[in-house]
Each structure stands twice: as structure tokens, then as C-alpha cells.
């Protein structure tokens, strides 16, 4: 348990307040820069993967130009990451995404299709480019990657003295590049069935062009965020882990995890509701979600703490099923992993 003076974890506190997600008891409050409030986009997991994000790119471009939104990330990713890699390594990573995450690959191809009407992105932002973009976080740990100066984010967990209140989980995306924040969406993932629409989980950030998010929540379930951890690993080792060790990109880990904890079928019927067509591929996340709900949060923390997570990072997790939160500081070397839990005193 954290002492009262340490009830927050800050990966880094940058002065700019750009995006804030406060979640407590399944509630959500979003805020954005003075530019605009992020628009909402709904992803229907019941339809073909390639069509799930149709309209998302235009939703941003109707508000901001390509150069004032997506370009900062994509141009710098090409220059600072892809241009430092061999053609063989890039092809191997794309092939692994196609083989291990075919639905996600189809999703990023559908996103890439929408950029073909943008002159500066046409022929550059392709499905294969976005398949590599899915590994942006991991590739940024290579010494050859010329990453942005500011890679930090902020995460805060607050435990109110009033036990009738939930823990409050706040997060801020502080890192460069600033214009890329104009690409922020509030994304709601839903499932459509004969019983109607079911909201599965949601999140607000600007990494959705990878088909995943680094900030997510599930009503009456969990809130997740991932923050940067400074560690350097050789590019050959990173590529080896991606291609040969069945790793899952950080940007889709939370989506994969929450896909294992979907709402039950509607009551008063013997017919189960159709399940999402997204099939998680990472066995580690599947095993983490197989525990009972009464011990789920503790097991989730222990799971991420003790099992090898592919890339270094700080994971901030809150469970709406109780007044409990945790921060995991994870390393490429699991012997260096640390965990802090925020909860009510046992006395």
C-alpha cells in the first residue's frame, strides 16, 4: 500500500494539460486543449475488420489538416524509426502482424485506405506502414531510434478518505508531437447483435491509427493506461522478440485484455449474444482473464508483474470492482519489475 504522500504515480509531469481522462466507478470525464474537444468515433466489432474504422480519418480531417494532425507522427516515424531499420527486418515485422494479428492488420489496412485520398499521405501511409506503426512503442527503445524529446506521460491514482467513493484515475498524454494531438479521438468499441448495441470498452487518445489505444476503460470494470519507461534495447533483440516470441504490440494490449472480459449476454434469454469477431491472439492475456472476478484484479497485477511484458513501461490500472488501484513499473528484464498497490488499510 502506498503512504498517503505517495498516492500518485507520475511518469513525468509536463506543464501542458492536453488530454485528461478521469475515471471512477465507470464514469468518464474527458477534456482537451483549447483547440477542440476530441470527437467521438464508434468502432463496431461486429462488422468486417477492414470496415470498422471507416470515416475515422475524415472525422479528424474535417477539423484539422493532415499537416496539423497525423503528419507529425507519421513523418517522424518514417525518418526516425523506419529509415534506421533494414528492409529485411521491416518485412519480417509486417509478416508477423499478418500471421499473428490478421484482424488488426485488416483494420489498419482499412485505416490506410482512407489516407489514399490525402495527397501528402497517398502511397506513404499504407497498410504495411501502419502494421509497423503498431510497434512504435517497442521500436522507440532501440538506440538507433531518434525519438521525440518528450516521451513522458502522467498518471495519477487517488484514494479518497470517504470509503463510499471510488478511486479516481487521471491520466495525461504529455509527449510530442503537439500537432498530433489534433488527431485525438474518443473511441467507443461496441458489439451489435439481435439484442441491440452493447458498449464493450472505450478510450481517448491519438494512437488509434494503430487500431489500439494506450488509454482504455470498461464501465464497471477496469481503467488502463501505459506510460513511457526509459530503457534501451538493441534493435536486433526487439525485432527478434516481435517476430519470434509471439509478442503483442503495447498499443493493442489493453484492447486484447478487455476483449476477454466482455459483458454477459442479455438477461431472460437462453440464446447467447453473438461474440465479437475480434479474437485475441496473446495467450498470456487470455490466461490473465481466466481467473475468477473475485480475485481478478490481484491476479492481473501479479500477472503483469511477474510474467515478461514485451516492452518497458509503466502500467496504471484501476478496478471499479473495488477500491483498489496499482502501478506496475515493467522492464525488459523482469527482475527489475516493481509494483505498488493503492487500497484501503486492512486495519
mmCIF file with all atom_site columns, N, CA, C and O in Angstrom, residues 184-235:
data_model
loop_
_atom_site.group_PDB
_atom_site.id
_atom_site.type_symbol
_atom_site.label_atom_id
_atom_site.label_alt_id
_atom_site.label_comp_id
_atom_site.label_asym_id
_atom_site.label_entity_id
_atom_site.label_seq_id
_atom_site.pdbx_PDB_ins_code
_atom_site.Cartn_x
_atom_site.Cartn_y
_atom_site.Cartn_z
_atom_site.occupancy
_atom_site.B_iso_or_equiv
_atom_site.pdbx_formal_charge
_atom_site.auth_seq_id
_atom_site.auth_comp_id
_atom_site.auth_asym_id
_atom_site.auth_atom_id
_atom_site.pdbx_PDB_model_num
ATOM 1   N N  . UNK A 1 184 ? -6.611  13.272 -31.947 1.00 0.00 ? 184 UNK A N  1
ATOM 2   C CA . UNK A 1 184 ? -7.226  12.545 -30.828 1.00 0.00 ? 184 UNK A CA 1
ATOM 3   C C  . UNK A 1 184 ? -8.690  12.231 -31.098 1.00 0.00 ? 184 UNK A C  1
ATOM 4   O O  . UNK A 1 184 ? -9.445  13.077 -31.577 1.00 0.00 ? 184 UNK A O  1
ATOM 5   N N  . UNK A 1 185 ? -9.069  11.010 -30.768 1.00 0.00 ? 185 UNK A N  1
ATOM 6   C CA . UNK A 1 185 ? -10.463 10.589 -30.831 1.00 0.00 ? 185 UNK A CA 1
ATOM 7   C C  . UNK A 1 185 ? -10.879 9.972  -29.501 1.00 0.00 ? 185 UNK A C  1
ATOM 8   O O  . UNK A 1 185 ? -10.066 9.357  -28.808 1.00 0.00 ? 185 UNK A O  1
ATOM 9   N N  . UNK A 1 186 ? -12.137 10.156 -29.177 1.00 0.00 ? 186 UNK A N  1
ATOM 10  C CA . UNK A 1 186 ? -12.759 9.361  -28.115 1.00 0.00 ? 186 UNK A CA 1
ATOM 11  C C  . UNK A 1 186 ? -13.394 8.171  -28.825 1.00 0.00 ? 186 UNK A C  1
ATOM 12  O O  . UNK A 1 186 ? -14.365 8.326  -29.560 1.00 0.00 ? 186 UNK A O  1
ATOM 13  N N  . UNK A 1 187 ? -12.824 6.989  -28.623 1.00 0.00 ? 187 UNK A N  1
ATOM 14  C CA . UNK A 1 187 ? -13.234 5.802  -29.366 1.00 0.00 ? 187 UNK A CA 1
ATOM 15  C C  . UNK A 1 187 ? -14.071 4.892  -28.478 1.00 0.00 ? 187 UNK A C  1
ATOM 16  O O  . UNK A 1 187 ? -13.651 4.531  -27.372 1.00 0.00 ? 187 UNK A O  1
ATOM 17  N N  . UNK A 1 188 ? -15.247 4.545  -28.960 1.00 0.00 ? 188 UNK A N  1
ATOM 18  C CA . UNK A 1 188 ? -16.127 3.602  -28.276 1.00 0.00 ? 188 UNK A CA 1
ATOM 19  C C  . UNK A 1 188 ? -16.178 2.315  -29.091 1.00 0.00 ? 188 UNK A C  1
ATOM 20  O O  . UNK A 1 188 ? -16.473 2.345  -30.288 1.00 0.00 ? 188 UNK A O  1
ATOM 21  N N  . UNK A 1 189 ? -15.866 1.201  -28.459 1.00 0.00 ? 189 UNK A N  1
ATOM 22  C CA . UNK A 1 189 ? -15.938 -0.094 -29.109 1.00 0.00 ? 189 UNK A CA 1
ATOM 23  C C  . UNK A 1 189 ? -17.255 -0.754 -28.703 1.00 0.00 ? 189 UNK A C  1
ATOM 24  O O  . UNK A 1 189 ? -17.544 -0.897 -27.512 1.00 0.00 ? 189 UNK A O  1
ATOM 25  N N  . UNK A 1 190 ? -18.030 -1.154 -29.700 1.00 0.00 ? 190 UNK A N  1
ATOM 26  C CA . UNK A 1 190 ? -19.329 -1.754 -29.408 1.00 0.00 ? 190 UNK A CA 1
ATOM 27  C C  . UNK A 1 190 ? -19.483 -3.060 -30.163 1.00 0.00 ? 190 UNK A C  1
ATOM 28  O O  . UNK A 1 190 ? -18.723 -3.375 -31.089 1.00 0.00 ? 190 UNK A O  1
ATOM 29  N N  . UNK A 1 191 ? -20.499 -3.815 -29.777 1.00 0.00 ? 191 UNK A N  1
ATOM 30  C CA . UNK A 1 191 ? -20.880 -5.039 -30.468 1.00 0.00 ? 191 UNK A CA 1
ATOM 31  C C  . UNK A 1 191 ? -22.358 -4.930 -30.806 1.00 0.00 ? 191 UNK A C  1
ATOM 32  O O  . UNK A 1 191 ? -23.176 -4.586 -29.939 1.00 0.00 ? 191 UNK A O  1
ATOM 33  N N  . UNK A 1 192 ? -22.700 -5.205 -32.027 1.00 0.00 ? 192 UNK A N  1
ATOM 34  C CA . UNK A 1 192 ? -24.087 -5.173 -32.465 1.00 0.00 ? 192 UNK A CA 1
ATOM 35  C C  . UNK A 1 192 ? -24.598 -6.608 -32.596 1.00 0.00 ? 192 UNK A C  1
ATOM 36  O O  . UNK A 1 192 ? -23.940 -7.459 -33.191 1.00 0.00 ? 192 UNK A O  1
ATOM 37  N N  . UNK A 1 193 ? -25.762 -6.864 -32.008 1.00 0.00 ? 193 UNK A N  1
ATOM 38  C CA . UNK A 1 193 ? -26.342 -8.199 -32.079 1.00 0.00 ? 193 UNK A CA 1
ATOM 39  C C  . UNK A 1 193 ? -27.854 -8.064 -32.205 1.00 0.00 ? 193 UNK A C  1
ATOM 40  O O  . UNK A 1 193 ? -28.403 -6.955 -32.303 1.00 0.00 ? 193 UNK A O  1
ATOM 41  N N  . UNK A 1 194 ? -28.542 -9.183 -32.169 1.00 0.00 ? 194 UNK A N  1
ATOM 42  C CA . UNK A 1 194 ? -30.002 -9.160 -32.249 1.00 0.00 ? 194 UNK A CA 1
ATOM 43  C C  . UNK A 1 194 ? -30.609 -8.498 -31.030 1.00 0.00 ? 194 UNK A C  1
ATOM 44  O O  . UNK A 1 194 ? -31.792 -8.149 -31.027 1.00 0.00 ? 194 UNK A O  1
ATOM 45  N N  . UNK A 1 195 ? -29.797 -8.299 -29.990 1.00 0.00 ? 195 UNK A N  1
ATOM 46  C CA . UNK A 1 195 ? -30.297 -7.653 -28.775 1.00 0.00 ? 195 UNK A CA 1
ATOM 47  C C  . UNK A 1 195 ? -30.043 -6.154 -28.771 1.00 0.00 ? 195 UNK A C  1
ATOM 48  O O  . UNK A 1 195 ? -30.407 -5.465 -27.819 1.00 0.00 ? 195 UNK A O  1
ATOM 49  N N  . UNK A 1 196 ? -29.387 -5.661 -29.806 1.00 0.00 ? 196 UNK A N  1
ATOM 50  C CA . UNK A 1 196 ? -29.060 -4.246 -29.869 1.00 0.00 ? 196 UNK A CA 1
ATOM 51  C C  . UNK A 1 196 ? -27.568 -4.027 -29.726 1.00 0.00 ? 196 UNK A C  1
ATOM 52  O O  . UNK A 1 196 ? -26.765 -4.954 -29.860 1.00 0.00 ? 196 UNK A O  1
ATOM 53  N N  . UNK A 1 197 ? -27.203 -2.783 -29.428 1.00 0.00 ? 197 UNK A N  1
ATOM 54  C CA . UNK A 1 197 ? -25.794 -2.432 -29.296 1.00 0.00 ? 197 UNK A CA 1
ATOM 55  C C  . UNK A 1 197 ? -25.336 -2.617 -27.855 1.00 0.00 ? 197 UNK A C  1
ATOM 56  O O  . UNK A 1 197 ? -26.036 -2.234 -26.911 1.00 0.00 ? 197 UNK A O  1
ATOM 57  N N  . UNK A 1 198 ? -24.143 -3.173 -27.690 1.00 0.00 ? 198 UNK A N  1
ATOM 58  C CA . UNK A 1 198 ? -23.525 -3.321 -26.386 1.00 0.00 ? 198 UNK A CA 1
ATOM 59  C C  . UNK A 1 198 ? -22.181 -2.615 -26.413 1.00 0.00 ? 198 UNK A C  1
ATOM 60  O O  . UNK A 1 198 ? -21.315 -2.948 -27.221 1.00 0.00 ? 198 UNK A O  1
ATOM 61  N N  . UNK A 1 199 ? -22.014 -1.612 -25.559 1.00 0.00 ? 199 UNK A N  1
ATOM 62  C CA . UNK A 1 199 ? -20.726 -0.930 -25.454 1.00 0.00 ? 199 UNK A CA 1
ATOM 63  C C  . UNK A 1 199 ? -19.790 -1.825 -24.655 1.00 0.00 ? 199 UNK A C  1
ATOM 64  O O  . UNK A 1 199 ? -20.091 -2.218 -23.530 1.00 0.00 ? 199 UNK A O  1
ATOM 65  N N  . UNK A 1 200 ? -18.638 -2.130 -25.240 1.00 0.00 ? 200 UNK A N  1
ATOM 66  C CA . UNK A 1 200 ? -17.688 -3.050 -24.625 1.00 0.00 ? 200 UNK A CA 1
ATOM 67  C C  . UNK A 1 200 ? -16.633 -2.324 -23.807 1.00 0.00 ? 200 UNK A C  1
ATOM 68  O O  . UNK A 1 200 ? -16.386 -2.654 -22.654 1.00 0.00 ? 200 UNK A O  1
ATOM 69  N N  . UNK A 1 201 ? -16.000 -1.332 -24.415 1.00 0.00 ? 201 UNK A N  1
ATOM 70  C CA . UNK A 1 201 ? -14.983 -0.537 -23.733 1.00 0.00 ? 201 UNK A CA 1
ATOM 71  C C  . UNK A 1 201 ? -14.717 0.699  -24.570 1.00 0.00 ? 201 UNK A C  1
ATOM 72  O O  . UNK A 1 201 ? -15.208 0.819  -25.704 1.00 0.00 ? 201 UNK A O  1
ATOM 73  N N  . UNK A 1 202 ? -13.954 1.625  -24.031 1.00 0.00 ? 202 UNK A N  1
ATOM 74  C CA . UNK A 1 202 ? -13.701 2.888  -24.728 1.00 0.00 ? 202 UNK A CA 1
ATOM 75  C C  . UNK A 1 202 ? -12.381 3.486  -24.281 1.00 0.00 ? 202 UNK A C  1
ATOM 76  O O  . UNK A 1 202 ? -11.761 3.030  -23.312 1.00 0.00 ? 202 UNK A O  1
ATOM 77  N N  . UNK A 1 203 ? -11.939 4.512  -24.979 1.00 0.00 ? 203 UNK A N  1
ATOM 78  C CA . UNK A 1 203 ? -10.703 5.176  -24.615 1.00 0.00 ? 203 UNK A CA 1
ATOM 79  C C  . UNK A 1 203 ? -10.543 6.454  -25.406 1.00 0.00 ? 203 UNK A C  1
ATOM 80  O O  . UNK A 1 203 ? -11.251 6.689  -26.394 1.00 0.00 ? 203 UNK A O  1
ATOM 81  N N  . UNK A 1 204 ? -9.623  7.301  -24.970 1.00 0.00 ? 204 UNK A N  1
ATOM 82  C CA . UNK A 1 204 ? -9.392  8.598  -25.606 1.00 0.00 ? 204 UNK A CA 1
ATOM 83  C C  . UNK A 1 204 ? -7.898  8.808  -25.768 1.00 0.00 ? 204 UNK A C  1
ATOM 84  O O  . UNK A 1 204 ? -7.185  8.975  -24.780 1.00 0.00 ? 204 UNK A O  1
ATOM 85  N N  . UNK A 1 205 ? -7.400  8.765  -26.991 1.00 0.00 ? 205 UNK A N  1
ATOM 86  C CA . UNK A 1 205 ? -6.027  9.166  -27.279 1.00 0.00 ? 205 UNK A CA 1
ATOM 87  C C  . UNK A 1 205 ? -5.825  9.237  -28.786 1.00 0.00 ? 205 UNK A C  1
ATOM 88  O O  . UNK A 1 205 ? -6.786  9.144  -29.559 1.00 0.00 ? 205 UNK A O  1
ATOM 89  N N  . UNK A 1 206 ? -4.566  9.428  -29.204 1.00 0.00 ? 206 UNK A N  1
ATOM 90  C CA . UNK A 1 206 ? -4.302  9.644  -30.631 1.00 0.00 ? 206 UNK A CA 1
ATOM 91  C C  . UNK A 1 206 ? -3.542  8.502  -31.284 1.00 0.00 ? 206 UNK A C  1
ATOM 92  O O  . UNK A 1 206 ? -3.050  8.640  -32.398 1.00 0.00 ? 206 UNK A O  1
ATOM 93  N N  . UNK A 1 207 ? -3.448  7.356  -30.632 1.00 0.00 ? 207 UNK A N  1
ATOM 94  C CA . UNK A 1 207 ? -2.766  6.214  -31.233 1.00 0.00 ? 207 UNK A CA 1
ATOM 95  C C  . UNK A 1 207 ? -3.716  5.265  -31.958 1.00 0.00 ? 207 UNK A C  1
ATOM 96  O O  . UNK A 1 207 ? -3.329  4.157  -32.340 1.00 0.00 ? 207 UNK A O  1
ATOM 97  N N  . UNK A 1 208 ? -4.952  5.673  -32.162 1.00 0.00 ? 208 UNK A N  1
ATOM 98  C CA . UNK A 1 208 ? -5.953  4.790  -32.743 1.00 0.00 ? 208 UNK A CA 1
ATOM 99  C C  . UNK A 1 208 ? -5.612  4.369  -34.172 1.00 0.00 ? 208 UNK A C  1
ATOM 100 O O  . UNK A 1 208 ? -6.149  3.362  -34.657 1.00 0.00 ? 208 UNK A O  1
ATOM 101 N N  . UNK A 1 209 ? -4.730  5.098  -34.867 1.00 0.00 ? 209 UNK A N  1
ATOM 102 C CA . UNK A 1 209 ? -4.354  4.687  -36.223 1.00 0.00 ? 209 UNK A CA 1
ATOM 103 C C  . UNK A 1 209 ? -3.570  3.382  -36.210 1.00 0.00 ? 209 UNK A C  1
ATOM 104 O O  . UNK A 1 209 ? -3.317  2.799  -37.261 1.00 0.00 ? 209 UNK A O  1
ATOM 105 N N  . UNK A 1 210 ? -3.210  2.897  -35.025 1.00 0.00 ? 210 UNK A N  1
ATOM 106 C CA . UNK A 1 210 ? -2.582  1.582  -34.872 1.00 0.00 ? 210 UNK A CA 1
ATOM 107 C C  . UNK A 1 210 ? -3.623  0.493  -34.643 1.00 0.00 ? 210 UNK A C  1
ATOM 108 O O  . UNK A 1 210 ? -3.277  -0.679 -34.512 1.00 0.00 ? 210 UNK A O  1
ATOM 109 N N  . UNK A 1 211 ? -4.901  0.872  -34.560 1.00 0.00 ? 211 UNK A N  1
ATOM 110 C CA . UNK A 1 211 ? -6.049  0.032  -34.218 1.00 0.00 ? 211 UNK A CA 1
ATOM 111 C C  . UNK A 1 211 ? -6.163  -0.200 -32.719 1.00 0.00 ? 211 UNK A C  1
ATOM 112 O O  . UNK A 1 211 ? -7.061  -0.890 -32.256 1.00 0.00 ? 211 UNK A O  1
ATOM 113 N N  . UNK A 1 212 ? -5.263  0.377  -31.947 1.00 0.00 ? 212 UNK A N  1
ATOM 114 C CA . UNK A 1 212 ? -5.304  0.237  -30.493 1.00 0.00 ? 212 UNK A CA 1
ATOM 115 C C  . UNK A 1 212 ? -5.198  1.570  -29.799 1.00 0.00 ? 212 UNK A C  1
ATOM 116 O O  . UNK A 1 212 ? -5.049  2.616  -30.439 1.00 0.00 ? 212 UNK A O  1
ATOM 117 N N  . UNK A 1 213 ? -5.276  1.533  -28.464 1.00 0.00 ? 213 UNK A N  1
ATOM 118 C CA . UNK A 1 213 ? -5.188  2.733  -27.642 1.00 0.00 ? 213 UNK A CA 1
ATOM 119 C C  . UNK A 1 213 ? -4.298  2.449  -26.445 1.00 0.00 ? 213 UNK A C  1
ATOM 120 O O  . UNK A 1 213 ? -4.242  1.313  -25.961 1.00 0.00 ? 213 UNK A O  1
ATOM 121 N N  . UNK A 1 214 ? -3.650  3.477  -25.927 1.00 0.00 ? 214 UNK A N  1
ATOM 122 C CA . UNK A 1 214 ? -2.828  3.311  -24.728 1.00 0.00 ? 214 UNK A CA 1
ATOM 123 C C  . UNK A 1 214 ? -3.572  3.766  -23.479 1.00 0.00 ? 214 UNK A C  1
ATOM 124 O O  . UNK A 1 214 ? -3.022  3.732  -22.382 1.00 0.00 ? 214 UNK A O  1
ATOM 125 N N  . UNK A 1 215 ? -4.809  4.198  -23.645 1.00 0.00 ? 215 UNK A N  1
ATOM 126 C CA . UNK A 1 215 ? -5.669  4.580  -22.522 1.00 0.00 ? 215 UNK A CA 1
ATOM 127 C C  . UNK A 1 215 ? -7.040  3.973  -22.782 1.00 0.00 ? 215 UNK A C  1
ATOM 128 O O  . UNK A 1 215 ? -7.659  4.269  -23.795 1.00 0.00 ? 215 UNK A O  1
ATOM 129 N N  . UNK A 1 216 ? -7.506  3.109  -21.888 1.00 0.00 ? 216 UNK A N  1
ATOM 130 C CA . UNK A 1 216 ? -8.792  2.464  -22.117 1.00 0.00 ? 216 UNK A CA 1
ATOM 131 C C  . UNK A 1 216 ? -9.523  2.254  -20.805 1.00 0.00 ? 216 UNK A C  1
ATOM 132 O O  . UNK A 1 216 ? -8.917  2.245  -19.727 1.00 0.00 ? 216 UNK A O  1
ATOM 133 N N  . UNK A 1 217 ? -10.839 2.104  -20.908 1.00 0.00 ? 217 UNK A N  1
ATOM 134 C CA . UNK A 1 217 ? -11.647 1.799  -19.736 1.00 0.00 ? 217 UNK A CA 1
ATOM 135 C C  . UNK A 1 217 ? -12.837 0.946  -20.129 1.00 0.00 ? 217 UNK A C  1
ATOM 136 O O  . UNK A 1 217 ? -13.268 0.943  -21.286 1.00 0.00 ? 217 UNK A O  1
ATOM 137 N N  . UNK A 1 218 ? -13.313 0.224  -19.150 1.00 0.00 ? 218 UNK A N  1
ATOM 138 C CA . UNK A 1 218 ? -14.515 -0.579 -19.308 1.00 0.00 ? 218 UNK A CA 1
ATOM 139 C C  . UNK A 1 218 ? -15.451 -0.230 -18.161 1.00 0.00 ? 218 UNK A C  1
ATOM 140 O O  . UNK A 1 218 ? -15.053 -0.259 -16.989 1.00 0.00 ? 218 UNK A O  1
ATOM 141 N N  . UNK A 1 219 ? -16.678 0.134  -18.483 1.00 0.00 ? 219 UNK A N  1
ATOM 142 C CA . UNK A 1 219 ? -17.629 0.528  -17.453 1.00 0.00 ? 219 UNK A CA 1
ATOM 143 C C  . UNK A 1 219 ? -17.793 -0.593 -16.434 1.00 0.00 ? 219 UNK A C  1
ATOM 144 O O  . UNK A 1 219 ? -18.023 -1.748 -16.790 1.00 0.00 ? 219 UNK A O  1
ATOM 145 N N  . UNK A 1 220 ? -17.663 -0.226 -15.160 1.00 0.00 ? 220 UNK A N  1
ATOM 146 C CA . UNK A 1 220 ? -17.748 -1.192 -14.052 1.00 0.00 ? 220 UNK A CA 1
ATOM 147 C C  . UNK A 1 220 ? -16.724 -2.305 -14.182 1.00 0.00 ? 220 UNK A C  1
ATOM 148 O O  . UNK A 1 220 ? -16.935 -3.415 -13.693 1.00 0.00 ? 220 UNK A O  1
ATOM 149 N N  . UNK A 1 221 ? -15.622 -2.010 -14.838 1.00 0.00 ? 221 UNK A N  1
ATOM 150 C CA . UNK A 1 221 ? -14.563 -2.992 -14.999 1.00 0.00 ? 221 UNK A CA 1
ATOM 151 C C  . UNK A 1 221 ? -13.220 -2.407 -14.631 1.00 0.00 ? 221 UNK A C  1
ATOM 152 O O  . UNK A 1 221 ? -12.923 -2.169 -13.465 1.00 0.00 ? 221 UNK A O  1
ATOM 153 N N  . UNK A 1 222 ? -12.402 -2.125 -15.643 1.00 0.00 ? 222 UNK A N  1
ATOM 154 C CA . UNK A 1 222 ? -11.053 -1.635 -15.419 1.00 0.00 ? 222 UNK A CA 1
ATOM 155 C C  . UNK A 1 222 ? -10.811 -0.323 -16.157 1.00 0.00 ? 222 UNK A C  1
ATOM 156 O O  . UNK A 1 222 ? -11.475 -0.015 -17.156 1.00 0.00 ? 222 UNK A O  1
ATOM 157 N N  . UNK A 1 223 ? -9.836  0.437  -15.672 1.00 0.00 ? 223 UNK A N  1
ATOM 158 C CA . UNK A 1 223 ? -9.237  1.510  -16.462 1.00 0.00 ? 223 UNK A CA 1
ATOM 159 C C  . UNK A 1 223 ? -7.758  1.184  -16.586 1.00 0.00 ? 223 UNK A C  1
ATOM 160 O O  . UNK A 1 223 ? -7.134  0.660  -15.657 1.00 0.00 ? 223 UNK A O  1
ATOM 161 N N  . UNK A 1 224 ? -7.207  1.447  -17.761 1.00 0.00 ? 224 UNK A N  1
ATOM 162 C CA . UNK A 1 224 ? -5.810  1.134  -18.050 1.00 0.00 ? 224 UNK A CA 1
ATOM 163 C C  . UNK A 1 224 ? -5.126  2.340  -18.677 1.00 0.00 ? 224 UNK A C  1
ATOM 164 O O  . UNK A 1 224 ? -5.723  3.069  -19.471 1.00 0.00 ? 224 UNK A O  1
ATOM 165 N N  . UNK A 1 225 ? -3.881  2.511  -18.348 1.00 0.00 ? 225 UNK A N  1
ATOM 166 C CA . UNK A 1 225 ? -3.032  3.430  -19.107 1.00 0.00 ? 225 UNK A CA 1
ATOM 167 C C  . UNK A 1 225 ? -1.622  2.881  -19.105 1.00 0.00 ? 225 UNK A C  1
ATOM 168 O O  . UNK A 1 225 ? -1.228  2.117  -18.217 1.00 0.00 ? 225 UNK A O  1
ATOM 169 N N  . UNK A 1 226 ? -0.872  3.281  -20.124 1.00 0.00 ? 226 UNK A N  1
ATOM 170 C CA . UNK A 1 226 ? 0.534   2.902  -20.210 1.00 0.00 ? 226 UNK A CA 1
ATOM 171 C C  . UNK A 1 226 ? 1.346   4.158  -20.390 1.00 0.00 ? 226 UNK A C  1
ATOM 172 O O  . UNK A 1 226 ? 0.999   5.031  -21.177 1.00 0.00 ? 226 UNK A O  1
ATOM 173 N N  . UNK A 1 227 ? 2.419   4.278  -19.635 1.00 0.00 ? 227 UNK A N  1
ATOM 174 C CA . UNK A 1 227 ? 3.326   5.417  -19.733 1.00 0.00 ? 227 UNK A CA 1
ATOM 175 C C  . UNK A 1 227 ? 4.720   4.938  -20.113 1.00 0.00 ? 227 UNK A C  1
ATOM 176 O O  . UNK A 1 227 ? 5.084   3.783  -19.860 1.00 0.00 ? 227 UNK A O  1
ATOM 177 N N  . UNK A 1 228 ? 5.494   5.839  -20.653 1.00 0.00 ? 228 UNK A N  1
ATOM 178 C CA . UNK A 1 228 ? 6.824   5.510  -21.140 1.00 0.00 ? 228 UNK A CA 1
ATOM 179 C C  . UNK A 1 228 ? 7.770   5.187  -19.989 1.00 0.00 ? 228 UNK A C  1
ATOM 180 O O  . UNK A 1 228 ? 7.722   5.801  -18.927 1.00 0.00 ? 228 UNK A O  1
ATOM 181 N N  . UNK A 1 229 ? 8.644   4.204  -20.212 1.00 0.00 ? 229 UNK A N  1
ATOM 182 C CA . UNK A 1 229 ? 9.723   3.860  -19.296 1.00 0.00 ? 229 UNK A CA 1
ATOM 183 C C  . UNK A 1 229 ? 11.028  3.938  -20.075 1.00 0.00 ? 229 UNK A C  1
ATOM 184 O O  . UNK A 1 229 ? 11.147  3.344  -21.156 1.00 0.00 ? 229 UNK A O  1
ATOM 185 N N  . UNK A 1 230 ? 11.997  4.669  -19.559 1.00 0.00 ? 230 UNK A N  1
ATOM 186 C CA . UNK A 1 230 ? 13.253  4.837  -20.269 1.00 0.00 ? 230 UNK A CA 1
ATOM 187 C C  . UNK A 1 230 ? 14.139  3.595  -20.112 1.00 0.00 ? 230 UNK A C  1
ATOM 188 O O  . UNK A 1 230 ? 14.675  3.331  -19.041 1.00 0.00 ? 230 UNK A O  1
ATOM 189 N N  . UNK A 1 231 ? 14.248  2.822  -21.181 1.00 0.00 ? 231 UNK A N  1
ATOM 190 C CA . UNK A 1 231 ? 15.173  1.701  -21.279 1.00 0.00 ? 231 UNK A CA 1
ATOM 191 C C  . UNK A 1 231 ? 15.602  1.572  -22.737 1.00 0.00 ? 231 UNK A C  1
ATOM 192 O O  . UNK A 1 231 ? 14.812  1.857  -23.645 1.00 0.00 ? 231 UNK A O  1
ATOM 193 N N  . UNK A 1 232 ? 16.831  1.158  -22.938 1.00 0.00 ? 232 UNK A N  1
ATOM 194 C CA . UNK A 1 232 ? 17.355  0.987  -24.291 1.00 0.00 ? 232 UNK A CA 1
ATOM 195 C C  . UNK A 1 232 ? 17.675  -0.481 -24.537 1.00 0.00 ? 232 UNK A C  1
ATOM 196 O O  . UNK A 1 232 ? 18.311  -1.131 -23.705 1.00 0.00 ? 232 UNK A O  1
ATOM 197 N N  . UNK A 1 233 ? 17.208  -0.992 -25.656 1.00 0.00 ? 233 UNK A N  1
ATOM 198 C CA . UNK A 1 233 ? 17.427  -2.388 -26.037 1.00 0.00 ? 233 UNK A CA 1
ATOM 199 C C  . UNK A 1 233 ? 17.874  -2.419 -27.494 1.00 0.00 ? 233 UNK A C  1
ATOM 200 O O  . UNK A 1 233 ? 17.377  -1.643 -28.324 1.00 0.00 ? 233 UNK A O  1
ATOM 201 N N  . UNK A 1 234 ? 18.784  -3.290 -27.817 1.00 0.00 ? 234 UNK A N  1
ATOM 202 C CA . UNK A 1 234 ? 19.301  -3.384 -29.173 1.00 0.00 ? 234 UNK A CA 1
ATOM 203 C C  . UNK A 1 234 ? 18.176  -3.697 -30.164 1.00 0.00 ? 234 UNK A C  1
ATOM 204 O O  . UNK A 1 234 ? 17.285  -4.501 -29.876 1.00 0.00 ? 234 UNK A O  1
ATOM 205 N N  . UNK A 1 235 ? 18.226  -3.063 -31.317 1.00 0.00 ? 235 UNK A N  1
ATOM 206 C CA . UNK A 1 235 ? 17.183  -3.248 -32.318 1.00 0.00 ? 235 UNK A CA 1
ATOM 207 C C  . UNK A 1 235 ? 17.046  -4.710 -32.741 1.00 0.00 ? 235 UNK A C  1
ATOM 208 O O  . UNK A 1 235 ? 15.928  -5.211 -32.952 1.00 0.00 ? 235 UNK A O  1
#
